[in-house]
Tab-separated table of C-alpha atoms in Angstrom:
chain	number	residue	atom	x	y	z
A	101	UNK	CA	65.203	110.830	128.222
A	102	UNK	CA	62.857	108.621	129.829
A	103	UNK	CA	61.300	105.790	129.201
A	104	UNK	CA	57.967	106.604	128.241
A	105	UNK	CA	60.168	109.441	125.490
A	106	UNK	CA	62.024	105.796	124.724
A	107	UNK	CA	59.103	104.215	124.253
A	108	UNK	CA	57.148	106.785	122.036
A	109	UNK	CA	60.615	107.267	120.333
A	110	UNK	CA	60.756	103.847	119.138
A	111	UNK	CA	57.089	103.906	117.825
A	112	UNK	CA	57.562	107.024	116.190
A	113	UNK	CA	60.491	105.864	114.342
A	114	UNK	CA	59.448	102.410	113.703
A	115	UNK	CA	55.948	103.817	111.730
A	116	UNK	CA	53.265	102.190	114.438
A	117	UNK	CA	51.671	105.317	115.503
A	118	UNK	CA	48.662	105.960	113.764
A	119	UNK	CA	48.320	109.598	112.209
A	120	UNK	CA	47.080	111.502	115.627
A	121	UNK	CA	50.057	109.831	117.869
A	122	UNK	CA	52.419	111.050	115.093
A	123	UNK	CA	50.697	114.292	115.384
A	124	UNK	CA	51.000	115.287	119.066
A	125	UNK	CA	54.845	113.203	119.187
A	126	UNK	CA	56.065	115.427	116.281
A	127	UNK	CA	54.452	118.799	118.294
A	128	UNK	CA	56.824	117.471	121.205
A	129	UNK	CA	59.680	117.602	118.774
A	130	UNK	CA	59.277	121.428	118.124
A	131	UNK	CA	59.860	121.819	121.718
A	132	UNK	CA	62.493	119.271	123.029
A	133	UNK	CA	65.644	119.458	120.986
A	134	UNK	CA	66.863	116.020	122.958
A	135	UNK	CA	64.186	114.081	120.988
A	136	UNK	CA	65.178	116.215	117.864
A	137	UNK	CA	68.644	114.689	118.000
A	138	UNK	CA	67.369	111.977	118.300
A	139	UNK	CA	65.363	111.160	115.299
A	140	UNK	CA	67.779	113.139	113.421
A	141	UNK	CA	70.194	110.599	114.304
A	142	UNK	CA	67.826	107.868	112.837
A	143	UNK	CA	67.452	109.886	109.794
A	144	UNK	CA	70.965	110.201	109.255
A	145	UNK	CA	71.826	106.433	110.112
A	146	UNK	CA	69.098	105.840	107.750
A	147	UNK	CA	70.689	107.720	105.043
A	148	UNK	CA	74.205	106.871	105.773
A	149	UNK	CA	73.525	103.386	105.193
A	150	UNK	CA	71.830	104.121	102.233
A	151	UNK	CA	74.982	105.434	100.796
A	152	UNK	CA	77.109	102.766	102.041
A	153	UNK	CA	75.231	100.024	100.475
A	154	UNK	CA	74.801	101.812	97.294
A	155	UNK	CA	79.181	103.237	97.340
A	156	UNK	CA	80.149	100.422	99.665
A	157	UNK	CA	83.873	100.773	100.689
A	158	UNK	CA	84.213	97.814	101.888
A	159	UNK	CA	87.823	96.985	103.710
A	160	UNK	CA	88.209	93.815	104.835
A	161	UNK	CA	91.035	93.312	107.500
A	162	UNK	CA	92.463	90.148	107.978
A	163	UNK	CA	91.611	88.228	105.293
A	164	UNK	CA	93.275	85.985	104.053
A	165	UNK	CA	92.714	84.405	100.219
A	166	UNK	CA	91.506	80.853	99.861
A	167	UNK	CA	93.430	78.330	97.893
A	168	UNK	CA	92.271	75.632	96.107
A	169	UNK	CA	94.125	72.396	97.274
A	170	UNK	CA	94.188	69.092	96.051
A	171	UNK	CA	91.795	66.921	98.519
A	172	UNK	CA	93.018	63.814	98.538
A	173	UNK	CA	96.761	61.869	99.106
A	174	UNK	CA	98.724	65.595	99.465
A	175	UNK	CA	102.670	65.797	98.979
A	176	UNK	CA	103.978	68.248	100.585
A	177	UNK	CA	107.432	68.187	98.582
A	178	UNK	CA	106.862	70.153	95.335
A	179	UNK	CA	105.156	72.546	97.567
A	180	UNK	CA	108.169	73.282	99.493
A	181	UNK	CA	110.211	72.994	97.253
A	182	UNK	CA	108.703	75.918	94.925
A	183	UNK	CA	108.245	77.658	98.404
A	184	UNK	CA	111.909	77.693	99.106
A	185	UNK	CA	112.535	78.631	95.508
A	186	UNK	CA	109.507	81.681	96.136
A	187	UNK	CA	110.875	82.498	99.644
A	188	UNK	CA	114.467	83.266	98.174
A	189	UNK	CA	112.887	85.259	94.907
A	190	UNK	CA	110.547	86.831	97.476
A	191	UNK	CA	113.709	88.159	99.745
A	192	UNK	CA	115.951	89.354	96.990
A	193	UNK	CA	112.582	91.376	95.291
A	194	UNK	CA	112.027	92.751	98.440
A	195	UNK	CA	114.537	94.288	99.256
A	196	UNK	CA	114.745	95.765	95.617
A	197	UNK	CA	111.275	97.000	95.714
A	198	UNK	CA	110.763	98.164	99.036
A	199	UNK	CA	107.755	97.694	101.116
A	200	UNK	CA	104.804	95.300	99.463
A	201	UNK	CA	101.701	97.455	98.404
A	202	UNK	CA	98.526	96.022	99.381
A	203	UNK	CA	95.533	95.833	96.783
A	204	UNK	CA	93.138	99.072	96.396
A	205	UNK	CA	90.074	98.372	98.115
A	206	UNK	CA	87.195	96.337	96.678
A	207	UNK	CA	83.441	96.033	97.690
A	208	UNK	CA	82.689	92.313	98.812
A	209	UNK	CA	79.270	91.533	100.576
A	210	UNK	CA	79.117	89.262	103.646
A	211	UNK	CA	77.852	85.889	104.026
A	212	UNK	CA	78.105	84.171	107.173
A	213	UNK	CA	76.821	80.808	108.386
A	214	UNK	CA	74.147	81.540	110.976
A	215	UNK	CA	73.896	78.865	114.084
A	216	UNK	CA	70.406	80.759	115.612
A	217	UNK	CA	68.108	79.300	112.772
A	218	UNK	CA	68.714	75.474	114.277
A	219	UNK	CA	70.589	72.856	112.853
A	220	UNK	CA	67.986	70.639	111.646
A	221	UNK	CA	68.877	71.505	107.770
A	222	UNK	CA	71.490	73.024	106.243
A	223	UNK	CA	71.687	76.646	106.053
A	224	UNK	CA	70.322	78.642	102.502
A	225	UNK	CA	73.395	81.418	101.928
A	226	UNK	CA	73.194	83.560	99.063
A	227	UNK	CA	75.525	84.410	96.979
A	228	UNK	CA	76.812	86.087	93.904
A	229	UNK	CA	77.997	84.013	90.667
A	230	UNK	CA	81.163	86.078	91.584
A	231	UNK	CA	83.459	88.449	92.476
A	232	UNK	CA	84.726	88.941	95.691
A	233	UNK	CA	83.077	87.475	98.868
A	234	UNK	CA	83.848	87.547	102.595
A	235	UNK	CA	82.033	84.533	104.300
A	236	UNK	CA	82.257	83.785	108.278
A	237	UNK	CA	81.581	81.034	110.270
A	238	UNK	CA	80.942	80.502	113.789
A	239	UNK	CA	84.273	79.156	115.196
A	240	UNK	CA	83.183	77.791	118.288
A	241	UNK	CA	86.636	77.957	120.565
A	242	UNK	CA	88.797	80.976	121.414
A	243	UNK	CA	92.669	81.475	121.093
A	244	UNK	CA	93.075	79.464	117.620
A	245	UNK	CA	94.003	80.160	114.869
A	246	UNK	CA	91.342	78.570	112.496
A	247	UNK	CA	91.182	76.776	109.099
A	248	UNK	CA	87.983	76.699	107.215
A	249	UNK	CA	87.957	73.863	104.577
A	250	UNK	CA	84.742	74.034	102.253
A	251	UNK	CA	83.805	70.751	100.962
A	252	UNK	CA	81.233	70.396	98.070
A	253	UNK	CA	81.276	67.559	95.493
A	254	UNK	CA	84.786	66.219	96.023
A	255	UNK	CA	85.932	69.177	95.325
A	256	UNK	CA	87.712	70.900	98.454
A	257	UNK	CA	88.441	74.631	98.868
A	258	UNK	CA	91.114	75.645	102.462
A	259	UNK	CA	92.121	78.530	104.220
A	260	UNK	CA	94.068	80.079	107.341
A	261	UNK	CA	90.904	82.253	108.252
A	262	UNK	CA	90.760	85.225	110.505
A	263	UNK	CA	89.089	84.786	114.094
A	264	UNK	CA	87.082	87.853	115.172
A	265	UNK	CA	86.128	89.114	118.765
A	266	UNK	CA	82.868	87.960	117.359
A	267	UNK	CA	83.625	84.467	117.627
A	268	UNK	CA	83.658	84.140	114.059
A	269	UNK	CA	86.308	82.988	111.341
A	270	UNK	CA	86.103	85.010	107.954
A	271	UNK	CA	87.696	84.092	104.817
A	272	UNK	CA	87.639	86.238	101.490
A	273	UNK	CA	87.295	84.157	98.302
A	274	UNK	CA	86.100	84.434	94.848
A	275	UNK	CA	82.559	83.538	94.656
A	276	UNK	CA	82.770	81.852	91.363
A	277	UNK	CA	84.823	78.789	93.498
A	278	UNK	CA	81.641	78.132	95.195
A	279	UNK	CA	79.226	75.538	93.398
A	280	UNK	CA	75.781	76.312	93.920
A	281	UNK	CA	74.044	72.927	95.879
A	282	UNK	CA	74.808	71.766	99.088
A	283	UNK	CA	78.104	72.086	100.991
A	284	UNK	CA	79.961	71.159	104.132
A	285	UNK	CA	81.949	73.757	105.862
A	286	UNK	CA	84.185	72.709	108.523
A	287	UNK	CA	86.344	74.716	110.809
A	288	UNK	CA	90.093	73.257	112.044
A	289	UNK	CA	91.955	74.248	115.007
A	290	UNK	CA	95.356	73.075	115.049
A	291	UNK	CA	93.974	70.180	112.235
A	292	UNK	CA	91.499	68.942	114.688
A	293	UNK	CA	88.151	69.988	113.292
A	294	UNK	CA	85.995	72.027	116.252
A	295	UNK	CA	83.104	72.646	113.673
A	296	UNK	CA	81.187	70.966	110.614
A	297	UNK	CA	78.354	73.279	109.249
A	298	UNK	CA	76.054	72.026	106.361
A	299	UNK	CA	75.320	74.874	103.814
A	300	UNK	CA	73.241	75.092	100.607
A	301	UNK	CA	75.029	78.253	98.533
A	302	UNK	CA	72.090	79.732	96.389
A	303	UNK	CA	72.459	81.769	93.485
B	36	UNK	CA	54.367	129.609	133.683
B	37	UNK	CA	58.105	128.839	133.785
B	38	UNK	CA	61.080	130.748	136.189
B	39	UNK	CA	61.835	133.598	134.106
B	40	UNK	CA	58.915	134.470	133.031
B	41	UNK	CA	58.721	133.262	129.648
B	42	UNK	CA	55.048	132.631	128.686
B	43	UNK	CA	54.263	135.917	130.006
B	44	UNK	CA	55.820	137.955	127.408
B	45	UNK	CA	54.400	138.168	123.420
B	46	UNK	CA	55.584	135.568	121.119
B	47	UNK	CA	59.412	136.269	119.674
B	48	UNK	CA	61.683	135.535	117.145
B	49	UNK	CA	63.390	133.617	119.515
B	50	UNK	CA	60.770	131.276	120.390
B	51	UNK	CA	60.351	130.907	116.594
B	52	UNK	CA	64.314	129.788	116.341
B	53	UNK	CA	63.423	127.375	119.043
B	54	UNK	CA	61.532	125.035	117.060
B	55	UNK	CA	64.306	124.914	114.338
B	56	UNK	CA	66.135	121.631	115.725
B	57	UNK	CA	62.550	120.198	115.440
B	58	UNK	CA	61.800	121.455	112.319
B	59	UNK	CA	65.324	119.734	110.528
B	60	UNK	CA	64.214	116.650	112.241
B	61	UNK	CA	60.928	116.508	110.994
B	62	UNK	CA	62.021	117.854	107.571
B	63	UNK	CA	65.092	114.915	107.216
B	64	UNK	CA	62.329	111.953	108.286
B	65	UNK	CA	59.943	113.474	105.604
B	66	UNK	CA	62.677	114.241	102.872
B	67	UNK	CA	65.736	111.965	104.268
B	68	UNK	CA	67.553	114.416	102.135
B	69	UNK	CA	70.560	116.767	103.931
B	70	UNK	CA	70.312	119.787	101.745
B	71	UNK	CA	66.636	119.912	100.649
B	72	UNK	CA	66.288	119.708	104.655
B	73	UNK	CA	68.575	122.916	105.441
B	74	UNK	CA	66.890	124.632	102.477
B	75	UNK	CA	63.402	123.445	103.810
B	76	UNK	CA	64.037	124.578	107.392
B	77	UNK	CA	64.947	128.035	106.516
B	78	UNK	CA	62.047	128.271	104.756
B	79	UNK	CA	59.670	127.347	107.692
B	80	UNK	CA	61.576	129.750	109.616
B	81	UNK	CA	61.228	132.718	107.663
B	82	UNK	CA	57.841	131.959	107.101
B	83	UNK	CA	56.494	131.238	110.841
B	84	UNK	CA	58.644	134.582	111.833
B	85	UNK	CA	56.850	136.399	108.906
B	86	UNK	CA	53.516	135.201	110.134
B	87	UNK	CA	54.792	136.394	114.376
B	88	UNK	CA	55.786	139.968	112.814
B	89	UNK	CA	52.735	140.403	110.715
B	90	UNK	CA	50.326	139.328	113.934
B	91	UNK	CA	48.893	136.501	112.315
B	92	UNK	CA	50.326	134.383	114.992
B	93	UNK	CA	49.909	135.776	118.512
B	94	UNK	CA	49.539	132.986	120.406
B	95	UNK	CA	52.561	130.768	122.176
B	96	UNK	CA	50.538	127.624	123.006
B	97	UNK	CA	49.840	127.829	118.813
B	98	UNK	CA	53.518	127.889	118.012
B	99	UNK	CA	54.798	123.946	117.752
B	100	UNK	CA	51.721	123.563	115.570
B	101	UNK	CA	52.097	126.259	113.600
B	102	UNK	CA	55.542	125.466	112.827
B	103	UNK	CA	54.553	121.965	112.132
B	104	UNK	CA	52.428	122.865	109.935
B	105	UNK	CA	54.269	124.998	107.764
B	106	UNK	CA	57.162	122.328	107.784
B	107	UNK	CA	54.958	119.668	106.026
B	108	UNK	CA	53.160	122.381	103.962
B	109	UNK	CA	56.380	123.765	102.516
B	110	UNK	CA	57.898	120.403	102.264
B	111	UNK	CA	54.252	118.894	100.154
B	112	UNK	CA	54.629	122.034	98.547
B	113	UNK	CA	58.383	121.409	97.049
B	114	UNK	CA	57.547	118.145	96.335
B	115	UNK	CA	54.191	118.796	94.151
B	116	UNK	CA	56.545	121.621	92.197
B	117	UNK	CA	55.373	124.575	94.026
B	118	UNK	CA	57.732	127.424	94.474
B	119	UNK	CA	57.497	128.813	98.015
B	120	UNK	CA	56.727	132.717	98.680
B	121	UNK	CA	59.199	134.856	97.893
B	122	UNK	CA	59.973	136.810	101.100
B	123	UNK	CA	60.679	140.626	100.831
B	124	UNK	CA	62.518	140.944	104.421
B	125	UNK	CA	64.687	137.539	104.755
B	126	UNK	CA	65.156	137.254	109.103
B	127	UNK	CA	68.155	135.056	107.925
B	128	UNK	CA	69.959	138.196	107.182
B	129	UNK	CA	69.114	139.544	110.350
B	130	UNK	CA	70.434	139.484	114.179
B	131	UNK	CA	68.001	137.254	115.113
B	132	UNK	CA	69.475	134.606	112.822
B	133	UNK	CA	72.511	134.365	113.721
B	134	UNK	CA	71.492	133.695	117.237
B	135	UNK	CA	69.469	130.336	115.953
B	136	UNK	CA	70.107	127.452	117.588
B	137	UNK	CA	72.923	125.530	116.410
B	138	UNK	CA	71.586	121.885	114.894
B	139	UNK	CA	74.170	118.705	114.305
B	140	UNK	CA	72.753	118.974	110.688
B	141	UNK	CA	74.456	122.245	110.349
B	142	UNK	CA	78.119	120.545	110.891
B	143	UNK	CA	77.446	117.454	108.932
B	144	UNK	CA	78.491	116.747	105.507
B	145	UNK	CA	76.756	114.000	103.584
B	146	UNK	CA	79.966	112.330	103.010
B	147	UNK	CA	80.585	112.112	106.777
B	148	UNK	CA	77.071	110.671	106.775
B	149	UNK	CA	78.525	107.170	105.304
B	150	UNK	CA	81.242	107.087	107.439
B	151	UNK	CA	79.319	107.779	110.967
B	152	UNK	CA	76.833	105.320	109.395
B	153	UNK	CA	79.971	102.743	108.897
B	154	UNK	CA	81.715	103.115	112.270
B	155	UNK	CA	78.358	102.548	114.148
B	156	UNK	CA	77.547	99.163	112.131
B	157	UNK	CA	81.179	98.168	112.497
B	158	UNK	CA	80.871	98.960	116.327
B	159	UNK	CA	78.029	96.224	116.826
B	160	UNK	CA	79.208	93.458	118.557
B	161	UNK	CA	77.438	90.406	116.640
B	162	UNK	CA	77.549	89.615	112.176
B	163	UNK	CA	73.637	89.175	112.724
B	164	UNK	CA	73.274	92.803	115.385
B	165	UNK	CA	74.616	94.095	111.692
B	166	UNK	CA	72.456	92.202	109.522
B	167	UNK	CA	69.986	93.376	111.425
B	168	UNK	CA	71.128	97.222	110.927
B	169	UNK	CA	71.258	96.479	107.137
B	170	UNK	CA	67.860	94.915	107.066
B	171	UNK	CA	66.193	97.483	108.624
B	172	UNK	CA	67.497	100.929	106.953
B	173	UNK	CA	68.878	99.346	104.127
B	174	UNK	CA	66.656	96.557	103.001
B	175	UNK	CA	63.652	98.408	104.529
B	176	UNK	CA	62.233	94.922	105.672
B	177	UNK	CA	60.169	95.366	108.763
B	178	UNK	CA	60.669	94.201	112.415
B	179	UNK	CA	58.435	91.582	112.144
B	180	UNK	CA	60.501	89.819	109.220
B	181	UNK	CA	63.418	91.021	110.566
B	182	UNK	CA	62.669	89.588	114.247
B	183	UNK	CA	61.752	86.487	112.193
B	184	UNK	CA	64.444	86.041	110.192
B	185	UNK	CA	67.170	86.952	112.881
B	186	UNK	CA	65.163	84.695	115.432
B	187	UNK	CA	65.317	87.792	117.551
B	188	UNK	CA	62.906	89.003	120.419
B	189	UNK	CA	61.546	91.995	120.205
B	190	UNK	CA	63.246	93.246	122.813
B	191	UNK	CA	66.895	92.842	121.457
B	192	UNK	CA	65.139	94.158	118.126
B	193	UNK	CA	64.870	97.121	120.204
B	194	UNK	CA	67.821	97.246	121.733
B	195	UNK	CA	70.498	97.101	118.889
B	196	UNK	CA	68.028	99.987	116.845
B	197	UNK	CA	68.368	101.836	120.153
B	198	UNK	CA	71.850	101.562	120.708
B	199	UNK	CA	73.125	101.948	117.024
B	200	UNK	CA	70.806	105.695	116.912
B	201	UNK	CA	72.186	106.447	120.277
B	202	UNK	CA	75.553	105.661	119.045
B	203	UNK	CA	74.467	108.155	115.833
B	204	UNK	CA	73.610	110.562	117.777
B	205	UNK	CA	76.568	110.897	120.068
B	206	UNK	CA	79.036	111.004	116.979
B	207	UNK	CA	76.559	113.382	115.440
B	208	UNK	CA	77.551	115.694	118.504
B	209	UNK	CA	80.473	115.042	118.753
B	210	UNK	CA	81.376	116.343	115.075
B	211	UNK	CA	79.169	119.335	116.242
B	212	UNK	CA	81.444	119.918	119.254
B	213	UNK	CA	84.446	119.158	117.083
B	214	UNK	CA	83.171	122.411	114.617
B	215	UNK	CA	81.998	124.557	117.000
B	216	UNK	CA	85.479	124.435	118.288
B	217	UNK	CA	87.065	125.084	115.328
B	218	UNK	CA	84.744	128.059	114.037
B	219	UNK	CA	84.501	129.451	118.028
B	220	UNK	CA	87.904	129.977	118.425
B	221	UNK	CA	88.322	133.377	115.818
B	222	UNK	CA	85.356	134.894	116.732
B	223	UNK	CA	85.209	134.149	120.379
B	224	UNK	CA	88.549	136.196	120.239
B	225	UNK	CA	86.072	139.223	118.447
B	226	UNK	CA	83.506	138.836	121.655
B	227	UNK	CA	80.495	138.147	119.622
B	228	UNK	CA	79.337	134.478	118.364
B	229	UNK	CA	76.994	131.798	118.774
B	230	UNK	CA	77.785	129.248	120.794
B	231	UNK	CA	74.920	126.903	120.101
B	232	UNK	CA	72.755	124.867	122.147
């Protein structure tokens, strides 16, 4: 195709011809089935993600749950204890129940912090009052393997999040543990913290 | 004139067939609905080969706009609640039919649809090359807000639409390659079949 078809393509699709352009493009069309495919390949990529967003089936690899945790003066000793405790339950049920099933899938929409708009204020993300919610954040260094701590009104939500090829670090969460207001995200790589992003979660 | 000849002899059923990869696309951007377009584009065929047979179309420069034509009136039509004209001799039934040009519409279910439309969003490299995707066919804002919003150029605007249709369009045809294959292989064994464009 060249670039002048590109170019009268892209107009075509994108609605700025006015009613004779559309006229003599779409008399092209009845003759050259390579421009056909074309916008029938818009068309369907239109309606396909029609479909999607109204039956999402959303899988999201990777993700790991967040956890609330207790922000300030941690001790780690109950917490290992009942982990030693869980880790021995957790072996013998294993290996009576076989292999562990993993959770049907569920649609979650996808917020992510977004670095382009500047960093004079704090980004607006929306989100839902709840249910299920996948948010990324730009992580900023390669070959770690991130924590994402949310901080909003002394309250303090971590994670082991999953890096991306991307660059970004996802977590899945409940909406409903996000306060609407401001809030500081920050990103950890091996507990040194390579990122701080100020948010404001809308609902 | 082209090599063999083409334009020198009368106006065929062929030629009309032609126009039929054309015709779905036009339909599907007017309708952006899979079976009203296959419905639709039979229609206009049977109706511009009508029009060739009966002499009311004679000339081959007149063709892509007759065909146009009928596309948009039969698809106005359907959507004001007319019933088309009911056809006596159906060409669908007919040789000349079967020899129509294969379109990826013909192999592609709607279901497959969402999960073309998934793969090529999940192929995009960047969370805001996606958000863009979304905005634009989902959200139906336009490239100005979008290009705004995204603090894109217009020329990687451009180039993510291109690439994600392009990317369409090559799993379009390769689902068509994928059926051919399959429905080739029985009757190729009968010598006779269509092997499409």
């Amino acid at each position: 195709m060249s670039p002048l078809d590109q170019l009268l393509l892209r107009s075509y699709l994108d609605g700025q011809m006015d009613e004779a352009a559309s006229e003599a493009f779409e008399l092209r069309l009845m003759q050259d089935p390579q421009l056909a495919e074309m916008v029938e390949a818009d068309a369907v990529l239109g309606i396909g993600m029609r479909d999607l967003a109204e039956k999402p089936a959303a899988t999201v690899p990777n993700m790991v749950p967040l956890v609330a945790t207790a922000p300030r003066h941690p001790t780690h000793l109950p917490y290992l204890l009942a982990a030693s405790v869980m880790l021995v339950v957790g072996f013998g049920a294993g290996r009576e129940f076989g292999a562990q099933r993993l959770p049907s899938p569920v649609p979650a929409p996808l917020v992510y912090v977004d670095t382009t708009r500047g960093a004079t204020h704090a980004a607006t993300l929306k989100i839902p009052p709840s249910g299920p919610l996948i948010l990324a954040v730009p992580l900023l260094e390669n070959g770690c393997l991130p924590d994402v701590v949310i901080s909003s009104d002394g309250t303090e939500l971590r994670s082991a999040a999953a890096p991306d090829a991307s660059g970004y670090a996802s977590v899945l969460l409940d909406a409903a543990q996000l306060r609407s207001g401001n809030a500081s995200i920050g990103v950890l790589c091996s507990k040194r913290e390579v990122a701080r992003y100020a948010v404001d979660f809308t609902r | 004139m082209d090599q063999d000849g083409r334009h020198n002899r009368p106006l065929d059923e062929n030629d009309v067939l032609g126009c039929l990869p054309g015709v779905r696309a036009l339909i599907l951007r007017m309708t952006r609905d899979l079976n009203a377009t296959n419905d639709f584009a039979q229609e206009v065929m049977i109706a511009v080969i009508v029009a060739v047979r009966e002499g009311r179309l004679r000339e081959r420069e007149a063709l892509p706009a007759y065909v146009r034509q009928a596309a948009r009136h039969i698809v106005f039509a359907a959507q004001r609640k007319l019933q088309p004209t009911a056809m006596e001799v159906l060409p669908e039934q007919e040789g000349a039919w079967q020899g129509a040009p294969r379109t990826p519409l013909e192999y592609c279910e709607a279901s497959e649809m969402q999960r073309m439309a998934r793969e090529v969003l999940d192929e995009l490299p960047t969370p805001r090359d996606r958000a863009l995707i979304v905005g634009f066919y989902v959200e139906g804002r336009s490239k100005i807000q979008l290009m705004g919003e995204l603090q894109l150029d217009a020329a990687h605007f451009d180039r993510v639409i291109f690439r994600a249709r392009t990317r369409m369009r090559d799993r379009i045809r390769d689902k068509m390659c994928e059926r051919q294959n399959l429905s080739d292989a029985p009757v190729s064994r009968m010598g006779s079949g269509h092997k499409g464009r």
